[in-house]
PDB file of C-alpha atoms in Angstrom:
ATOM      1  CA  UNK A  29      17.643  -9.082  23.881  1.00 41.00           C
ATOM      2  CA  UNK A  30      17.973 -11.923  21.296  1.00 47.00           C
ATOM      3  CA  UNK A  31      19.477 -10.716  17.830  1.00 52.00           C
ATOM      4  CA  UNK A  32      16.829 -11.054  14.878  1.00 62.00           C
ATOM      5  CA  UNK A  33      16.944 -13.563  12.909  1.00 77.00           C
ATOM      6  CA  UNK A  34      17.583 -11.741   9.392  1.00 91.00           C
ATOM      7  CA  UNK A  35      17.124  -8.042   7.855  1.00 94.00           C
ATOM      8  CA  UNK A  36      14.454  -7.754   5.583  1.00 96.00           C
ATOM      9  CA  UNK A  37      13.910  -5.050   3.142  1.00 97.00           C
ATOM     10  CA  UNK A  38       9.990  -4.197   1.806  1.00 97.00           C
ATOM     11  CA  UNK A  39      10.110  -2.341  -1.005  1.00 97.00           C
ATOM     12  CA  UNK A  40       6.497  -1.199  -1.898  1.00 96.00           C
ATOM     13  CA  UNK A  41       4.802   2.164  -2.823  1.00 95.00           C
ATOM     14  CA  UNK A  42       1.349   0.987  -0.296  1.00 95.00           C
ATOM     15  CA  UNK A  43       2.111   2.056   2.615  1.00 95.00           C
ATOM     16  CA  UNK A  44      -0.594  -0.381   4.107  1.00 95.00           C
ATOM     17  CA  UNK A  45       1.249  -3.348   2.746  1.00 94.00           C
ATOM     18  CA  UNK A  46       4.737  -2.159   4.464  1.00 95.00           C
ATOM     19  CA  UNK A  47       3.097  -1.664   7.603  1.00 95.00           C
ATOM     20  CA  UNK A  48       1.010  -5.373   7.248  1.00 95.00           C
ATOM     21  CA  UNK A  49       4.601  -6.724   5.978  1.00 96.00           C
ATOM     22  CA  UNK A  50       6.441  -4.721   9.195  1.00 95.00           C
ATOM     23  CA  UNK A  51       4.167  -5.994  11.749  1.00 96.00           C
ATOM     24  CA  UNK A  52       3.915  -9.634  10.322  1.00 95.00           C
ATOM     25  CA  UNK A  53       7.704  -9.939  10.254  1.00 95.00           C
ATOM     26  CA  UNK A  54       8.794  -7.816  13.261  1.00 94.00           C
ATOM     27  CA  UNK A  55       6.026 -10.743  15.176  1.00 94.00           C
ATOM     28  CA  UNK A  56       8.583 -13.349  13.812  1.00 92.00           C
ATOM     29  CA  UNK A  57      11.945 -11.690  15.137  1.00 92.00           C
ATOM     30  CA  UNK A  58      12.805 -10.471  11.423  1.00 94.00           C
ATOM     31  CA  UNK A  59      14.360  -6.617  12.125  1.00 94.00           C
ATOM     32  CA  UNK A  60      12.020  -4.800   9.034  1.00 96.00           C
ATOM     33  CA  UNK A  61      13.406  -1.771   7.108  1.00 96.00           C
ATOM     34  CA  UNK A  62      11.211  -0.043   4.247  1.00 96.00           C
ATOM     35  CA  UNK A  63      11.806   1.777   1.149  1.00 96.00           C
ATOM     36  CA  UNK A  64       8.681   3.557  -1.030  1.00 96.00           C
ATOM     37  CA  UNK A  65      10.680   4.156  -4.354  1.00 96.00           C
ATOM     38  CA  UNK A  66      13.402   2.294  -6.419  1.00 95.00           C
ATOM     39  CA  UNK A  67      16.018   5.102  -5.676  1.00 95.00           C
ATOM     40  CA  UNK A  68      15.223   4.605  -1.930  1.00 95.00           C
ATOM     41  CA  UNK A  69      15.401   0.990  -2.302  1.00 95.00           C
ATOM     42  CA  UNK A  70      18.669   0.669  -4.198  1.00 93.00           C
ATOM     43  CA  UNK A  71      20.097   3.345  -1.848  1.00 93.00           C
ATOM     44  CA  UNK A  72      19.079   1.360   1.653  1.00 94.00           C
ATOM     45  CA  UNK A  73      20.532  -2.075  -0.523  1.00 93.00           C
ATOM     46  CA  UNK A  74      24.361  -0.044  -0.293  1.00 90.00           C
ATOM     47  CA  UNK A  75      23.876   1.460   3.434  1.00 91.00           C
ATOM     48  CA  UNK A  76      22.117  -1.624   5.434  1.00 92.00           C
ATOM     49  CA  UNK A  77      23.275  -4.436   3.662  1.00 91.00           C
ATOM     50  CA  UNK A  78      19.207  -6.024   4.284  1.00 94.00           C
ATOM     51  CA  UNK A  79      19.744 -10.542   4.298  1.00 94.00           C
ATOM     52  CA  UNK A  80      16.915 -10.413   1.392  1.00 96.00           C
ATOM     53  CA  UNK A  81      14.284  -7.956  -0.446  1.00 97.00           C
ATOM     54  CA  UNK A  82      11.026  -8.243  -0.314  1.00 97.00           C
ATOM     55  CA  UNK A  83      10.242  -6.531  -3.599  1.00 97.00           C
ATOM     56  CA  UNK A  84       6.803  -4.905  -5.269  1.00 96.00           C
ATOM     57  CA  UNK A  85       7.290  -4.814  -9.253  1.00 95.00           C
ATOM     58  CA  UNK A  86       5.033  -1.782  -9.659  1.00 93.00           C
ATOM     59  CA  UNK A  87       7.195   1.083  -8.152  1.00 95.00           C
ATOM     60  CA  UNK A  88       6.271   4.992  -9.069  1.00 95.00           C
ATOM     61  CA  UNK A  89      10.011   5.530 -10.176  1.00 95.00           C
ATOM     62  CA  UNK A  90      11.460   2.587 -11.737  1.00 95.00           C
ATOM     63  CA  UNK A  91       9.482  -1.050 -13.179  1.00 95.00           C
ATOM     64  CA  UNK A  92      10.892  -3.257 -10.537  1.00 94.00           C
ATOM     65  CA  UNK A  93      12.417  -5.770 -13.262  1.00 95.00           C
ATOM     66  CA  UNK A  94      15.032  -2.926 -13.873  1.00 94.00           C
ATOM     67  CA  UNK A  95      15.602  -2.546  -9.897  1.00 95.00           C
ATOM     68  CA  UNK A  96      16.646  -6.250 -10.341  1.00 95.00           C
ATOM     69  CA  UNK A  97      18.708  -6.408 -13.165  1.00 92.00           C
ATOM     70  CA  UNK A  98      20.413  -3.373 -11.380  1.00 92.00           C
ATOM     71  CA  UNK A  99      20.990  -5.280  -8.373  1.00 93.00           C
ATOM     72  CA  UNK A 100      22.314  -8.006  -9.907  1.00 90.00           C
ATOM     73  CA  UNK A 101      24.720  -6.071 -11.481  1.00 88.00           C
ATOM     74  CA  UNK A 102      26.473  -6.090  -7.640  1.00 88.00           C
ATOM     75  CA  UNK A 103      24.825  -7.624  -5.231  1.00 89.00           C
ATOM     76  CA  UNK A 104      23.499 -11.713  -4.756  1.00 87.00           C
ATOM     77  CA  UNK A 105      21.050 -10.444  -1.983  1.00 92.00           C
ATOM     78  CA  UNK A 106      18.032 -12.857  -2.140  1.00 93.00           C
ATOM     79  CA  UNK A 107      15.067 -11.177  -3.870  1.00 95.00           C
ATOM     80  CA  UNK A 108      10.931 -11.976  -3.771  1.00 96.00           C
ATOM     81  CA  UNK A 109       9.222 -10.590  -6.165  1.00 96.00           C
ATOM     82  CA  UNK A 110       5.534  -9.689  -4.347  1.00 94.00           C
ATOM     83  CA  UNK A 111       3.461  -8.370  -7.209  1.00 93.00           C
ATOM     84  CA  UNK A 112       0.199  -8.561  -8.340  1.00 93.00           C
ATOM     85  CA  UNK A 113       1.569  -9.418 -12.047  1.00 91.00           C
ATOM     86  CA  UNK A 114       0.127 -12.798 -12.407  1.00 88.00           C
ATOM     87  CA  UNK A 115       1.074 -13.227 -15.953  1.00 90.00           C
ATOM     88  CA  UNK A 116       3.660 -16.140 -16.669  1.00 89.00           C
ATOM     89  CA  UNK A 117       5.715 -14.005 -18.681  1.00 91.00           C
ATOM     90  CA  UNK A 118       6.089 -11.469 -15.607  1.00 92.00           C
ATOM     91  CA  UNK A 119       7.034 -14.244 -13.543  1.00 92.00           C
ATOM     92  CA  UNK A 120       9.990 -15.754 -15.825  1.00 92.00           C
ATOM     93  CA  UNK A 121      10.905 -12.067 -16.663  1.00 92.00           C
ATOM     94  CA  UNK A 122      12.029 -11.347 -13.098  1.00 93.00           C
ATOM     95  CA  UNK A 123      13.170 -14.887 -12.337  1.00 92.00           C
ATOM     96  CA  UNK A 124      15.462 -14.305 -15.460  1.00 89.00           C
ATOM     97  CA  UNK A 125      16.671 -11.298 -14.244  1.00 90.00           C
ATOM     98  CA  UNK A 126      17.763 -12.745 -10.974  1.00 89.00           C
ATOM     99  CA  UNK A 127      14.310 -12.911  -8.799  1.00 93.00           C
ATOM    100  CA  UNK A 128      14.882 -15.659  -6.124  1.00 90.00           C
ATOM    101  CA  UNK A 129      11.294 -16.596  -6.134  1.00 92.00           C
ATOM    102  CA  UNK A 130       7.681 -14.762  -7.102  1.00 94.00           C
ATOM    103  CA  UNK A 131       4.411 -14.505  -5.359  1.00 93.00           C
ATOM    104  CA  UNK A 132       1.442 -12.683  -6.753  1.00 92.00           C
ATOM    105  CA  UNK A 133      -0.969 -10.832  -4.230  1.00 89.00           C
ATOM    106  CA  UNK A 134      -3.076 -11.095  -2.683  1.00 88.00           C
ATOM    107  CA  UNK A 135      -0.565 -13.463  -0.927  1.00 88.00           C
ATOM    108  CA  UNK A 136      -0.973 -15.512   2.411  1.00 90.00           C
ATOM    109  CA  UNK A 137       1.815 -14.903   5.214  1.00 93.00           C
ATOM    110  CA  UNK A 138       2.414 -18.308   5.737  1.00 91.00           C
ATOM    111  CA  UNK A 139       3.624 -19.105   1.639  1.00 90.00           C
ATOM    112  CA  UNK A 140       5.359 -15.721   2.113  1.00 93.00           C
ATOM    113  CA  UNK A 141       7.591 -16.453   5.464  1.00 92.00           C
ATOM    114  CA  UNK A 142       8.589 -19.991   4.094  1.00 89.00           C
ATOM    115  CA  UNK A 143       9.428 -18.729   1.093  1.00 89.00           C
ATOM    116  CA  UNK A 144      11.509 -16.657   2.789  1.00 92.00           C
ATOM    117  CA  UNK A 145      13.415 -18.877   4.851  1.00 89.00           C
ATOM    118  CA  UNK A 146      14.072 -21.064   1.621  1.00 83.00           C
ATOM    119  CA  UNK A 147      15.736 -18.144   0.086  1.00 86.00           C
ATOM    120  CA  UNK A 148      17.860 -17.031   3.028  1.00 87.00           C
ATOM    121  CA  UNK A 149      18.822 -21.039   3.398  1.00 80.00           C
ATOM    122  CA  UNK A 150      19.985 -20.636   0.023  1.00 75.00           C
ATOM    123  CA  UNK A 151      22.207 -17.652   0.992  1.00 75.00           C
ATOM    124  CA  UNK A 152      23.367 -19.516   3.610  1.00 72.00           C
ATOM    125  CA  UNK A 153      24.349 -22.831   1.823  1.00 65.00           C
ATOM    126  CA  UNK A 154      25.718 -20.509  -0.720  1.00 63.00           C
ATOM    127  CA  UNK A 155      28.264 -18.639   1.801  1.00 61.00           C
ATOM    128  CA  UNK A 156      28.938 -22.041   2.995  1.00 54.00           C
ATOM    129  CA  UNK A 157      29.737 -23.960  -0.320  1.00 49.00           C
ATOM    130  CA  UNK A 158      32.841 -24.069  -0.834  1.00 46.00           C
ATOM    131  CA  UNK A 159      33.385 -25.343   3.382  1.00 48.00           C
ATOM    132  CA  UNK A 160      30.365 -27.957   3.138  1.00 52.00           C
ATOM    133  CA  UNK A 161      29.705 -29.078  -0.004  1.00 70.00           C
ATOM    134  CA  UNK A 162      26.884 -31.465   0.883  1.00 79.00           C
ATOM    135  CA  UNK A 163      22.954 -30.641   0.731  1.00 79.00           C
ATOM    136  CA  UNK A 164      20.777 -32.548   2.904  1.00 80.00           C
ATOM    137  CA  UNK A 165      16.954 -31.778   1.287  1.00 79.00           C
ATOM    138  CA  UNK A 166      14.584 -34.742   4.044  1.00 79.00           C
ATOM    139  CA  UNK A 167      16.477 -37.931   2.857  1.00 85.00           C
ATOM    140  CA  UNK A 168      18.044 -36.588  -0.170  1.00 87.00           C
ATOM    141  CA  UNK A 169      21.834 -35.741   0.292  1.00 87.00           C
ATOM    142  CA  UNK A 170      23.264 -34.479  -2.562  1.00 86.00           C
ATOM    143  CA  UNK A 171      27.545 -34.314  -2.421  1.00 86.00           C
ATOM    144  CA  UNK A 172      28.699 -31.800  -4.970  1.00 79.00           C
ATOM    145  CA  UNK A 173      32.370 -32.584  -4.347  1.00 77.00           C
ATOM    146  CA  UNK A 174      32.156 -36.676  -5.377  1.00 81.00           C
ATOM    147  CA  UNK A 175      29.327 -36.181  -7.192  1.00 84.00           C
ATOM    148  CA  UNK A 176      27.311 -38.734  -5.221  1.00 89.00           C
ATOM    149  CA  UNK A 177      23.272 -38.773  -4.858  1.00 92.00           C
ATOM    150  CA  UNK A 178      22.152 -40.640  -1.860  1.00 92.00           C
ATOM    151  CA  UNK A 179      18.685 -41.537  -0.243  1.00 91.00           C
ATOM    152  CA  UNK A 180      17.933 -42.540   2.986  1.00 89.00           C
ATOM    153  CA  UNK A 181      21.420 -43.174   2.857  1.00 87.00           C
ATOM    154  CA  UNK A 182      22.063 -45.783  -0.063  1.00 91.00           C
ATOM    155  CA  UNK A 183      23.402 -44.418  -3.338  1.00 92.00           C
ATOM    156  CA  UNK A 184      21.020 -43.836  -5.937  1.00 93.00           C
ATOM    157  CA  UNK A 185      22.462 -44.067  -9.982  1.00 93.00           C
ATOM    158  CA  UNK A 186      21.638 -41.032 -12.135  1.00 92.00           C
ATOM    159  CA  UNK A 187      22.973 -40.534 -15.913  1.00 90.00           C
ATOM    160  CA  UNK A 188      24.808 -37.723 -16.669  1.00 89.00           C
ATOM    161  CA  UNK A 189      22.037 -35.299 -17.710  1.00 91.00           C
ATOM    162  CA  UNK A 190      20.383 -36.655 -14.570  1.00 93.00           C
ATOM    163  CA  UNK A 191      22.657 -35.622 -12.232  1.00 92.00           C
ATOM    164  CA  UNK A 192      23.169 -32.037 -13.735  1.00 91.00           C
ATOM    165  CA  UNK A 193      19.620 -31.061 -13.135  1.00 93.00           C
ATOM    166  CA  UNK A 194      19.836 -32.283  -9.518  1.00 92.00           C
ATOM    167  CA  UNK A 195      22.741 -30.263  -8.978  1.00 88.00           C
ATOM    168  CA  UNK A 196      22.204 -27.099 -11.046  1.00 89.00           C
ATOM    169  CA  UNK A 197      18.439 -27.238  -8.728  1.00 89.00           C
ATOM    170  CA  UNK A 198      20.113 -28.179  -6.137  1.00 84.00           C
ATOM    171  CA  UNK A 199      22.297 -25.235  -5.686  1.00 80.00           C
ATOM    172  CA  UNK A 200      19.645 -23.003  -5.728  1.00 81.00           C
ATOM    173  CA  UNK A 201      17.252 -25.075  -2.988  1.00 78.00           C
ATOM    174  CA  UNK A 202      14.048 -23.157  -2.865  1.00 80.00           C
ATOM    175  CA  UNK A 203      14.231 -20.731  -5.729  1.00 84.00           C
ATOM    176  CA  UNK A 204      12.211 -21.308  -9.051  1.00 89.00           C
ATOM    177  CA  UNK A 205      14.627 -21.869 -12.193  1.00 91.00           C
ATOM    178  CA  UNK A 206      13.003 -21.017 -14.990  1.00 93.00           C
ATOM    179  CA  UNK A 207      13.117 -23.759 -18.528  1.00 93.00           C
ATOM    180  CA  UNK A 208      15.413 -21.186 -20.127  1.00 91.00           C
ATOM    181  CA  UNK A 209      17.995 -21.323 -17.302  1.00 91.00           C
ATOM    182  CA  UNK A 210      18.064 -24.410 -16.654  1.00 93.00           C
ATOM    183  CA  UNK A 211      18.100 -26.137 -20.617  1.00 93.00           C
ATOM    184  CA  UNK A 212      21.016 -22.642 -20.933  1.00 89.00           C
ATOM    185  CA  UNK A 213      22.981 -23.807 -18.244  1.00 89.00           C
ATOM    186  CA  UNK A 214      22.865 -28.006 -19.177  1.00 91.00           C
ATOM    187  CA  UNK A 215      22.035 -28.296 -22.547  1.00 90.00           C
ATOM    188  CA  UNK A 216      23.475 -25.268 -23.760  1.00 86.00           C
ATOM    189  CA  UNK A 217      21.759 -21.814 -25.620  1.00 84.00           C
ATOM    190  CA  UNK A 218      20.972 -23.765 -28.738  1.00 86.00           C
ATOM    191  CA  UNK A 219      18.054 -25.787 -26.627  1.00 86.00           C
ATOM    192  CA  UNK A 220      16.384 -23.088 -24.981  1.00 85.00           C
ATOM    193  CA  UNK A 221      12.822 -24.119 -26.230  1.00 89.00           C
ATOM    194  CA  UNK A 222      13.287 -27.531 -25.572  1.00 88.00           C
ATOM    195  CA  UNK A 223      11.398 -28.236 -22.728  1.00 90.00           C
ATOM    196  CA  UNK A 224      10.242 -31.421 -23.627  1.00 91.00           C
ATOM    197  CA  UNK A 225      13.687 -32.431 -22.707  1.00 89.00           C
ATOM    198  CA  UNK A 226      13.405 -30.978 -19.055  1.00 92.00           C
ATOM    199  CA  UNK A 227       9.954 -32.846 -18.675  1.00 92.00           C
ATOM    200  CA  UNK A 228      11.629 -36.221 -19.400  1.00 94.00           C
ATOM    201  CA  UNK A 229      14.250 -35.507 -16.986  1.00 94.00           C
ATOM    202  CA  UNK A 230      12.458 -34.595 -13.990  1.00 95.00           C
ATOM    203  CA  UNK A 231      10.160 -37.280 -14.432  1.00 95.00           C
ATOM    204  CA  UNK A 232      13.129 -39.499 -14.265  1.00 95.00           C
ATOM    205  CA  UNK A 233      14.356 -38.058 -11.647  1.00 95.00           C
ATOM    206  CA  UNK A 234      11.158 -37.667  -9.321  1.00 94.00           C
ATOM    207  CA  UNK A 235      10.591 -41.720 -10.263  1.00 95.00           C
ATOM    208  CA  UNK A 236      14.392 -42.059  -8.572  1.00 94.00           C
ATOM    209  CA  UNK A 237      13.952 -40.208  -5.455  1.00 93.00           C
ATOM    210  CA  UNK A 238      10.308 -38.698  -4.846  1.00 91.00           C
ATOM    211  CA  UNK A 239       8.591 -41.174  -2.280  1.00 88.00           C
ATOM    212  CA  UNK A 240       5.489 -40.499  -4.313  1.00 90.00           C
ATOM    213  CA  UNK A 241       6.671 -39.911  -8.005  1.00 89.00           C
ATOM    214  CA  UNK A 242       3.243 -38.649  -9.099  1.00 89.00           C
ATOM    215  CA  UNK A 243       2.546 -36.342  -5.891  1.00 90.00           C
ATOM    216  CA  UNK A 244       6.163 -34.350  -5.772  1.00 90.00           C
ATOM    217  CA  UNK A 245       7.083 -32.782  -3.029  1.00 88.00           C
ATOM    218  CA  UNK A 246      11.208 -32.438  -4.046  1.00 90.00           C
ATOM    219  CA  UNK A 247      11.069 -31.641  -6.829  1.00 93.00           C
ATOM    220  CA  UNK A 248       7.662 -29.040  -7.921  1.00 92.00           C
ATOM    221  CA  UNK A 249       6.364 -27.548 -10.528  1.00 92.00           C
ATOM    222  CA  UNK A 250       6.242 -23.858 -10.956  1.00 90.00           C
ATOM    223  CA  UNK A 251       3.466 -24.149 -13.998  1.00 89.00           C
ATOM    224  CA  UNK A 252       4.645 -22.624 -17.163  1.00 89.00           C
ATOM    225  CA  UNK A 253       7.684 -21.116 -15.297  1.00 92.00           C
ATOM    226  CA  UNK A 254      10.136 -23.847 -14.362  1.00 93.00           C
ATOM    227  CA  UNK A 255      10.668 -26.048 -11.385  1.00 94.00           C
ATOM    228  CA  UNK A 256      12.219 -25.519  -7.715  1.00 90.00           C
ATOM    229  CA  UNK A 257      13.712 -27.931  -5.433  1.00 89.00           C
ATOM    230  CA  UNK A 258      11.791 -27.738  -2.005  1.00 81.00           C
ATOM    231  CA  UNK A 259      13.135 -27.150   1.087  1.00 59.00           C
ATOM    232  CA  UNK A 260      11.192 -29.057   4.103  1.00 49.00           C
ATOM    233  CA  UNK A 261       9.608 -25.912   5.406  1.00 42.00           C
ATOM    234  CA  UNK A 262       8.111 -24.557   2.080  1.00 39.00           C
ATOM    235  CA  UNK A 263       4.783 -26.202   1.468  1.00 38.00           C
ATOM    236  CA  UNK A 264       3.610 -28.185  -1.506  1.00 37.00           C
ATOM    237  CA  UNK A 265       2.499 -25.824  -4.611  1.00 35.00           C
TER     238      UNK A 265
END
């Protein structure tokens, strides 16, 4: 018997969407544990230690924005948000609190599994950091230690403000950023509502290093949420 290849946790009050979720994953080698309630949820988090949460935002006990925020008070355990909230406001809500990444249902399995593996690459680069701190995303390397940027293996000149998006996005490869955290985090909490200044960047950056500037596929668009950088395996949104 081969191990499996991460523990996921479905949190969800339908019990025909755990046992879709259970058989879908369990078919892919993921081990699948369950939990019908926020208390249930946060109390399987502390005893099984699951690799990422799958997580429903309508929960009988508990709005599943609070679960998060709780979370987050203690743990960095990857979290997807599968709701059917659709509204952008719901979205940036939970990716401010600490979501990894949001899908809205009905949802297909294939977005779902590679959005998966994005976040649980992330964990893993993460963990791995401080040891390796170089991110190969197709031809894009990105070395956080010299603070180089290279494609298909020749160095590629970014300003400043440049290279802090890459890296900030970067670090989190696969999970949606929302404007707010990343104009916070490199401008500073006086520019949160500038996102003009966000759109000129990644435009300058996607003419530097997407093969097809007006078709990205590095860096995408999460439409009045923020922007991801893509991992190979996660299709184009």
């Amino acid at each position: 018997m081969h191990s499996p290849m991460a523990k996921i946790l479905i949190v969800d009050d339908e019990p025909q969407i755990r046992r879709f979720l259970r058989a879908s994953l369990s078919a892919h080698d993921y081990e699948v544990i369950e939990a019908d309630t926020a208390a249930n949820a946060i109390k399987v988090l502390t005893v099984e230690k699951p690799d990422l949460v799958v997580l429903d935002l309508g929960l009988p006990d508990m709005d599943g924005l609070e679960v998060i925020a709780r979370v987050r008070e203690w743990s960095q355990v990857p979290i997807l948000v599968l709701s059917i909230r659709a509204d952008e406001s719901d979205k940036i809500a939970a990716l401010d609190r600490g979501a990894d990444d949001y899908i809205t249902k009905p949802f297909g399995m294939g977005e779902l599994m590679a959005r998966m593996r994005a976040a649980l690459r992330h964990r893993q680069q993460a963990e791995g950091e401080a040891e390796e701190p170089v991110l190969a995303l197709g031809d894009i390397t990105v070395d956080l230690s010299r603070r180089l940027v290279t494609r298909h293996g020749q160095a590629v000149k970014l300003s400043k403000k440049e290279y802090e998006l890459l890296r900030v996005l970067a670090s989190h490869p696969g999970k949606v950023m929302t404007h707010q955290q990343l104009l916070r985090e490199i401008w500073g909490d006086a520019y949160v509502e500038e996102t003009q200044y966000l759109r000129v960047y990644v435009g300058q950056l996607r003419q530097k290093l997407e093969a097809d500037p007006g078709r990205p596929h590095l860096i995408v668009t999460e439409p009045g949420v923020g922007y991801r950088l893509q991992g190979e395996e996660a299709p184009p949104l």
